PDB file of C-alpha atoms in Angstrom:
ATOM      1  CA  MET B   1      49.749 -35.866  -9.627  1.00 55.00           C
ATOM      2  CA  LEU B   2      52.959 -36.209 -11.752  1.00 64.00           C
ATOM      3  CA  ASP B   3      52.239 -33.274 -14.146  1.00 83.00           C
ATOM      4  CA  ARG B   4      51.425 -30.922 -11.177  1.00 86.00           C
ATOM      5  CA  ILE B   5      55.022 -32.028  -9.694  1.00 88.00           C
ATOM      6  CA  LYS B   6      56.732 -31.452 -13.094  1.00 90.00           C
ATOM      7  CA  LEU B   7      54.893 -27.910 -13.460  1.00 92.00           C
ATOM      8  CA  TYR B   8      55.772 -26.926  -9.933  1.00 90.00           C
ATOM      9  CA  VAL B   9      59.671 -27.815 -10.631  1.00 92.00           C
ATOM     10  CA  ILE B  10      59.676 -26.254 -13.927  1.00 94.00           C
ATOM     11  CA  GLY B  11      58.193 -23.145 -12.237  1.00 93.00           C
ATOM     12  CA  LEU B  12      61.065 -23.324  -9.729  1.00 94.00           C
ATOM     13  CA  VAL B  13      63.334 -23.623 -12.312  1.00 95.00           C
ATOM     14  CA  ALA B  14      62.079 -20.341 -13.962  1.00 96.00           C
ATOM     15  CA  LEU B  15      62.122 -18.509 -10.772  1.00 96.00           C
ATOM     16  CA  SER B  16      65.823 -19.858  -9.939  1.00 96.00           C
ATOM     17  CA  GLY B  17      67.082 -18.699 -13.274  1.00 96.00           C
ATOM     18  CA  ALA B  18      65.328 -15.158 -13.183  1.00 97.00           C
ATOM     19  CA  THR B  19      66.872 -14.723  -9.594  1.00 96.00           C
ATOM     20  CA  ALA B  20      70.130 -15.667 -10.606  1.00 96.00           C
ATOM     21  CA  SER B  21      70.174 -13.459 -13.726  1.00 96.00           C
ATOM     22  CA  TRP B  22      69.091 -10.633 -11.339  1.00 96.00           C
ATOM     23  CA  VAL B  23      72.279 -11.301  -9.410  1.00 95.00           C
ATOM     24  CA  PHE B  24      74.433 -11.207 -12.281  1.00 96.00           C
ATOM     25  CA  VAL B  25      72.795  -7.898 -13.705  1.00 95.00           C
ATOM     26  CA  GLY B  26      73.227  -6.066 -10.642  1.00 91.00           C
ATOM     27  CA  GLN B  27      76.698  -6.657 -10.142  1.00 90.00           C
ATOM     28  CA  PRO B  28      78.320  -8.440 -13.235  1.00 92.00           C
ATOM     29  CA  ASP B  29      81.766  -7.766 -12.366  1.00 90.00           C
ATOM     30  CA  THR B  30      83.686  -9.962  -9.758  1.00 88.00           C
ATOM     31  CA  THR B  31      87.246 -10.596  -8.486  1.00 89.00           C
ATOM     32  CA  TRP B  32      89.679 -13.439  -8.449  1.00 92.00           C
ATOM     33  CA  PRO B  33      89.655 -13.616  -4.555  1.00 91.00           C
ATOM     34  CA  GLU B  34      85.631 -13.735  -4.803  1.00 92.00           C
ATOM     35  CA  VAL B  35      85.942 -16.607  -7.390  1.00 94.00           C
ATOM     36  CA  ARG B  36      88.673 -18.464  -5.346  1.00 94.00           C
ATOM     37  CA  ALA B  37      85.966 -18.065  -2.273  1.00 93.00           C
ATOM     38  CA  GLY B  38      83.141 -19.234  -4.399  1.00 94.00           C
ATOM     39  CA  ILE B  39      85.052 -22.344  -5.594  1.00 95.00           C
ATOM     40  CA  LEU B  40      86.081 -23.383  -2.075  1.00 94.00           C
ATOM     41  CA  PHE B  41      82.879 -23.027  -0.297  1.00 93.00           C
ATOM     42  CA  ALA B  42      81.238 -24.666  -3.445  1.00 95.00           C
ATOM     43  CA  PHE B  43      83.683 -27.700  -3.065  1.00 95.00           C
ATOM     44  CA  LEU B  44      83.009 -27.840   0.682  1.00 92.00           C
ATOM     45  CA  SER B  45      79.215 -27.653   0.127  1.00 92.00           C
ATOM     46  CA  CYS B  46      79.910 -30.592  -2.294  1.00 93.00           C
ATOM     47  CA  ILE B  47      81.704 -32.572  -0.001  1.00 93.00           C
ATOM     48  CA  SER B  48      78.931 -31.871   2.385  1.00 88.00           C
ATOM     49  CA  GLY B  49      76.294 -33.049   0.252  1.00 88.00           C
ATOM     50  CA  LEU B  50      78.248 -36.381  -0.612  1.00 88.00           C
ATOM     51  CA  LEU B  51      78.274 -37.369   2.873  1.00 85.00           C
ATOM     52  CA  ALA B  52      74.329 -36.554   3.524  1.00 70.00           C
ATOM     53  CA  TYR B  53      73.020 -38.567   6.619  1.00 59.00           C
ATOM     54  CA  LYS B  54      69.811 -40.238   7.051  1.00 56.00           C
ATOM     55  CA  LYS B  55      67.636 -38.577   9.382  1.00 53.00           C
ATOM     56  CA  ALA B  56      65.857 -40.673  12.142  1.00 46.00           C
ATOM     57  CA  ALA B  57      62.498 -41.914  11.370  1.00 42.00           C
ATOM     58  CA  ARG B  58      62.122 -39.990   8.075  1.00 50.00           C
ATOM     59  CA  SER B  59      62.793 -40.770   4.420  1.00 51.00           C
ATOM     60  CA  GLU B  60      65.117 -38.097   3.525  1.00 57.00           C
ATOM     61  CA  ALA B  61      68.594 -37.234   4.022  1.00 59.00           C
ATOM     62  CA  GLY B  62      69.947 -34.275   5.608  1.00 67.00           C
ATOM     63  CA  SER B  63      73.515 -32.701   5.355  1.00 75.00           C
ATOM     64  CA  ILE B  64      75.276 -29.314   6.319  1.00 79.00           C
ATOM     65  CA  ALA B  65      75.925 -28.460   2.927  1.00 85.00           C
ATOM     66  CA  PHE B  66      73.864 -25.317   3.640  1.00 87.00           C
ATOM     67  CA  LEU B  67      76.576 -23.725   6.005  1.00 88.00           C
ATOM     68  CA  PRO B  68      79.242 -23.385   3.295  1.00 91.00           C
ATOM     69  CA  MET B  69      76.645 -21.919   0.878  1.00 92.00           C
ATOM     70  CA  LEU B  70      75.474 -19.290   3.421  1.00 91.00           C
ATOM     71  CA  ALA B  71      79.307 -18.462   4.058  1.00 91.00           C
ATOM     72  CA  ALA B  72      79.858 -18.014   0.376  1.00 93.00           C
ATOM     73  CA  VAL B  73      76.826 -15.652   0.472  1.00 93.00           C
ATOM     74  CA  MET B  74      78.857 -13.422   2.766  1.00 91.00           C
ATOM     75  CA  VAL B  75      82.236 -13.806   1.931  1.00 92.00           C
ATOM     76  CA  ALA B  76      81.706 -13.402  -1.685  1.00 92.00           C
ATOM     77  CA  PRO B  77      78.135 -12.302  -2.619  1.00 93.00           C
ATOM     78  CA  SER B  78      78.925 -12.477  -6.518  1.00 94.00           C
ATOM     79  CA  TRP B  79      77.406 -14.468  -9.420  1.00 96.00           C
ATOM     80  CA  PHE B  80      80.120 -16.738  -9.495  1.00 96.00           C
ATOM     81  CA  SER B  81      79.294 -18.127  -6.049  1.00 95.00           C
ATOM     82  CA  VAL B  82      75.567 -18.956  -7.203  1.00 96.00           C
ATOM     83  CA  LEU B  83      77.347 -20.558 -10.223  1.00 97.00           C
ATOM     84  CA  ALA B  84      79.769 -22.525  -8.460  1.00 96.00           C
ATOM     85  CA  ILE B  85      76.929 -23.738  -5.927  1.00 96.00           C
ATOM     86  CA  GLY B  86      74.879 -24.572  -8.751  1.00 96.00           C
ATOM     87  CA  VAL B  87      77.495 -26.952 -10.255  1.00 96.00           C
ATOM     88  CA  ALA B  88      78.454 -28.413  -7.027  1.00 96.00           C
ATOM     89  CA  THR B  89      74.800 -29.208  -6.321  1.00 95.00           C
ATOM     90  CA  THR B  90      74.590 -30.843  -9.700  1.00 96.00           C
ATOM     91  CA  ILE B  91      77.593 -33.065  -9.053  1.00 95.00           C
ATOM     92  CA  VAL B  92      76.165 -34.032  -5.880  1.00 93.00           C
ATOM     93  CA  GLU B  93      72.950 -34.985  -7.354  1.00 93.00           C
ATOM     94  CA  ILE B  94      74.425 -36.852 -10.369  1.00 93.00           C
ATOM     95  CA  ALA B  95      76.729 -38.560  -7.732  1.00 92.00           C
ATOM     96  CA  SER B  96      73.618 -39.614  -5.640  1.00 88.00           C
ATOM     97  CA  ARG B  97      71.831 -41.147  -8.482  1.00 90.00           C
ATOM     98  CA  ARG B  98      68.851 -39.307  -8.055  1.00 90.00           C
ATOM     99  CA  VAL B  99      65.640 -39.391 -10.363  1.00 92.00           C
ATOM    100  CA  PRO B 100      66.218 -36.353 -12.930  1.00 92.00           C
ATOM    101  CA  LEU B 101      63.010 -34.785 -11.776  1.00 92.00           C
ATOM    102  CA  LYS B 102      64.433 -34.721  -7.981  1.00 92.00           C
ATOM    103  CA  ALA B 103      67.706 -33.629  -8.809  1.00 93.00           C
ATOM    104  CA  THR B 104      66.232 -30.808 -10.897  1.00 95.00           C
ATOM    105  CA  PHE B 105      64.342 -29.642  -8.177  1.00 94.00           C
ATOM    106  CA  ASN B 106      67.373 -29.843  -5.716  1.00 93.00           C
ATOM    107  CA  VAL B 107      69.440 -27.960  -7.668  1.00 95.00           C
ATOM    108  CA  ALA B 108      66.856 -25.358  -8.731  1.00 96.00           C
ATOM    109  CA  GLN B 109      66.038 -24.651  -5.147  1.00 93.00           C
ATOM    110  CA  ALA B 110      69.446 -24.278  -3.673  1.00 94.00           C
ATOM    111  CA  VAL B 111      70.321 -21.996  -6.924  1.00 96.00           C
ATOM    112  CA  LEU B 112      66.923 -20.147  -5.850  1.00 96.00           C
ATOM    113  CA  TRP B 113      67.585 -19.486  -2.228  1.00 94.00           C
ATOM    114  CA  VAL B 114      71.385 -18.738  -2.647  1.00 95.00           C
ATOM    115  CA  SER B 115      70.679 -16.175  -5.355  1.00 97.00           C
ATOM    116  CA  ALA B 116      67.859 -14.730  -3.082  1.00 96.00           C
ATOM    117  CA  ALA B 117      70.160 -14.498  -0.178  1.00 95.00           C
ATOM    118  CA  VAL B 118      73.033 -12.929  -2.193  1.00 95.00           C
ATOM    119  CA  LEU B 119      70.261 -10.100  -3.320  1.00 96.00           C
ATOM    120  CA  ALA B 120      68.982  -9.615   0.225  1.00 94.00           C
ATOM    121  CA  TYR B 121      72.478  -9.575   1.611  1.00 94.00           C
ATOM    122  CA  ARG B 122      73.379  -6.880  -0.930  1.00 93.00           C
ATOM    123  CA  TYR B 123      70.365  -4.569  -0.808  1.00 93.00           C
ATOM    124  CA  LEU B 124      70.750  -4.427   3.180  1.00 92.00           C
ATOM    125  CA  GLY B 125      74.082  -3.208   2.605  1.00 90.00           C
ATOM    126  CA  GLY B 126      76.332  -6.189   3.217  1.00 87.00           C
ATOM    127  CA  SER B 127      79.900  -6.324   2.022  1.00 86.00           C
ATOM    128  CA  PRO B 128      82.061  -9.081   1.012  1.00 89.00           C
ATOM    129  CA  LEU B 129      83.634 -10.257   4.104  1.00 86.00           C
ATOM    130  CA  LEU B 130      86.880 -10.651   2.313  1.00 82.00           C
ATOM    131  CA  LEU B 131      87.040  -7.151   2.717  1.00 77.00           C
ATOM    132  CA  ASP B 132      86.819  -7.277   6.334  1.00 73.00           C
ATOM    133  CA  ALA B 133      85.628 -10.408   8.441  1.00 70.00           C
ATOM    134  CA  LEU B 134      85.094  -8.422  11.660  1.00 71.00           C
ATOM    135  CA  LYS B 135      82.635  -5.727   9.875  1.00 77.00           C
ATOM    136  CA  VAL B 136      79.820  -7.599  10.177  1.00 79.00           C
ATOM    137  CA  ASN B 137      76.238  -6.005   9.191  1.00 85.00           C
ATOM    138  CA  TYR B 138      73.865  -7.708  11.140  1.00 86.00           C
ATOM    139  CA  PRO B 139      70.927  -6.761   9.566  1.00 90.00           C
ATOM    140  CA  ALA B 140      72.141  -8.214   6.284  1.00 90.00           C
ATOM    141  CA  PHE B 141      73.495 -11.343   8.068  1.00 87.00           C
ATOM    142  CA  VAL B 142      69.927 -11.985   9.796  1.00 85.00           C
ATOM    143  CA  ALA B 143      68.016 -11.235   6.023  1.00 89.00           C
ATOM    144  CA  THR B 144      70.403 -13.811   4.466  1.00 89.00           C
ATOM    145  CA  LEU B 145      69.696 -16.374   7.256  1.00 86.00           C
ATOM    146  CA  PHE B 146      65.902 -15.496   7.020  1.00 85.00           C
ATOM    147  CA  THR B 147      66.049 -15.920   3.219  1.00 89.00           C
ATOM    148  CA  PHE B 148      67.466 -19.211   3.263  1.00 87.00           C
ATOM    149  CA  ALA B 149      65.314 -20.680   5.915  1.00 83.00           C
ATOM    150  CA  THR B 150      62.271 -19.272   4.131  1.00 84.00           C
ATOM    151  CA  LEU B 151      62.919 -20.402   0.750  1.00 87.00           C
ATOM    152  CA  ASN B 152      64.192 -23.812   1.518  1.00 84.00           C
ATOM    153  CA  SER B 153      61.422 -24.884   3.756  1.00 83.00           C
ATOM    154  CA  THR B 154      58.533 -23.371   1.516  1.00 86.00           C
ATOM    155  CA  ALA B 155      60.211 -25.041  -1.640  1.00 87.00           C
ATOM    156  CA  VAL B 156      60.583 -28.410  -0.148  1.00 85.00           C
ATOM    157  CA  ALA B 157      57.231 -28.236   1.532  1.00 85.00           C
ATOM    158  CA  GLY B 158      55.409 -27.313  -1.608  1.00 86.00           C
ATOM    159  CA  ALA B 159      56.928 -30.261  -3.552  1.00 85.00           C
ATOM    160  CA  ILE B 160      55.849 -32.608  -0.482  1.00 84.00           C
ATOM    161  CA  ALA B 161      52.362 -31.019  -0.338  1.00 84.00           C
ATOM    162  CA  ILE B 162      51.862 -31.640  -3.995  1.00 87.00           C
ATOM    163  CA  SER B 163      53.270 -35.126  -4.296  1.00 81.00           C
ATOM    164  CA  GLU B 164      51.451 -36.397  -1.059  1.00 81.00           C
ATOM    165  CA  ARG B 165      48.270 -34.513  -1.439  1.00 82.00           C
ATOM    166  CA  GLN B 166      48.510 -32.838   2.018  1.00 83.00           C
ATOM    167  CA  PRO B 167      47.913 -29.189   3.031  1.00 83.00           C
ATOM    168  CA  PHE B 168      50.685 -26.876   2.463  1.00 79.00           C
ATOM    169  CA  VAL B 169      50.400 -25.222   5.775  1.00 79.00           C
ATOM    170  CA  GLY B 170      50.377 -28.336   7.791  1.00 78.00           C
ATOM    171  CA  VAL B 171      53.444 -29.794   5.916  1.00 81.00           C
ATOM    172  CA  TRP B 172      55.620 -26.503   6.253  1.00 78.00           C
ATOM    173  CA  TRP B 173      54.858 -25.915   9.996  1.00 78.00           C
ATOM    174  CA  SER B 174      55.619 -29.723  10.643  1.00 76.00           C
ATOM    175  CA  ARG B 175      59.063 -29.292   8.726  1.00 72.00           C
ATOM    176  CA  LEU B 176      59.764 -25.909  10.459  1.00 71.00           C
ATOM    177  CA  ARG B 177      59.264 -27.378  14.056  1.00 70.00           C
ATOM    178  CA  ALA B 178      61.258 -30.209  13.298  1.00 67.00           C
ATOM    179  CA  THR B 179      64.224 -28.566  12.220  1.00 68.00           C
ATOM    180  CA  PHE B 180      63.993 -25.353  13.895  1.00 68.00           C
ATOM    181  CA  VAL B 181      66.129 -25.892  16.934  1.00 69.00           C
ATOM    182  CA  TYR B 182      68.911 -27.683  14.639  1.00 71.00           C
ATOM    183  CA  ASP B 183      69.274 -24.816  12.196  1.00 69.00           C
ATOM    184  CA  LEU B 184      69.340 -22.197  15.099  1.00 70.00           C
ATOM    185  CA  PHE B 185      72.331 -23.999  16.536  1.00 75.00           C
ATOM    186  CA  ALA B 186      74.068 -24.746  13.192  1.00 73.00           C
ATOM    187  CA  LEU B 187      73.868 -20.925  11.868  1.00 73.00           C
ATOM    188  CA  PRO B 188      76.885 -19.493  13.983  1.00 79.00           C
ATOM    189  CA  PHE B 189      78.908 -21.849  11.969  1.00 81.00           C
ATOM    190  CA  VAL B 190      78.153 -19.848   8.820  1.00 84.00           C
ATOM    191  CA  TYR B 191      80.006 -17.036  10.186  1.00 82.00           C
ATOM    192  CA  LEU B 192      82.938 -19.534  11.735  1.00 83.00           C
ATOM    193  CA  PHE B 193      83.117 -20.508   8.054  1.00 81.00           C
ATOM    194  CA  ALA B 194      83.531 -17.218   6.634  1.00 84.00           C
ATOM    195  CA  LEU B 195      86.184 -16.008   9.793  1.00 84.00           C
ATOM    196  CA  CYS B 196      88.303 -19.319   9.060  1.00 84.00           C
ATOM    197  CA  TYR B 197      88.423 -18.756   5.372  1.00 86.00           C
ATOM    198  CA  VAL B 198      89.411 -14.956   5.633  1.00 83.00           C
ATOM    199  CA  TYR B 199      92.161 -15.562   8.076  1.00 82.00           C
ATOM    200  CA  TRP B 200      93.443 -18.789   7.317  1.00 79.00           C
TER     201      TRP B 200
END
């Protein structure tokens, strides 16, 4: 079972590396305002991750770290944001003293969904909100949120299904039902984060 989990994590690391490379190759140039935004949102996600809370009746922690991460995708959809968030997630994992395999999984899945969200945002015509925070490309915004929700829940459900020998679909569906309303009400704060950064 441990070998299957290791193979799963190795595959996830490879996929996240390939997706992050795609982000870089698609737009290698970045600007200082994008770098500054990436650093700030990564810092906020790091603080949020360190302040993770215990979920009631479940043996896992939750946090709102995904909100500043998603805001970074909209404000500064660049490879630097992906890199900064990867570093921030690594710091959280080290500070939380998680076992190496779980820490590697958490960093890889964060880099994967952030990279994929950046790609989805770009390819649907989303532009950095640094340029105009009021000019929101709603299809790109929705695609970003959908990409996050899909990849995050799928990666975690896959790991649980392998480690606990449960059917993937059942694990994925039970997690989706448990977090859907919470995520739905939390996601508007992504745009609020972005607005606050651009204007203040």
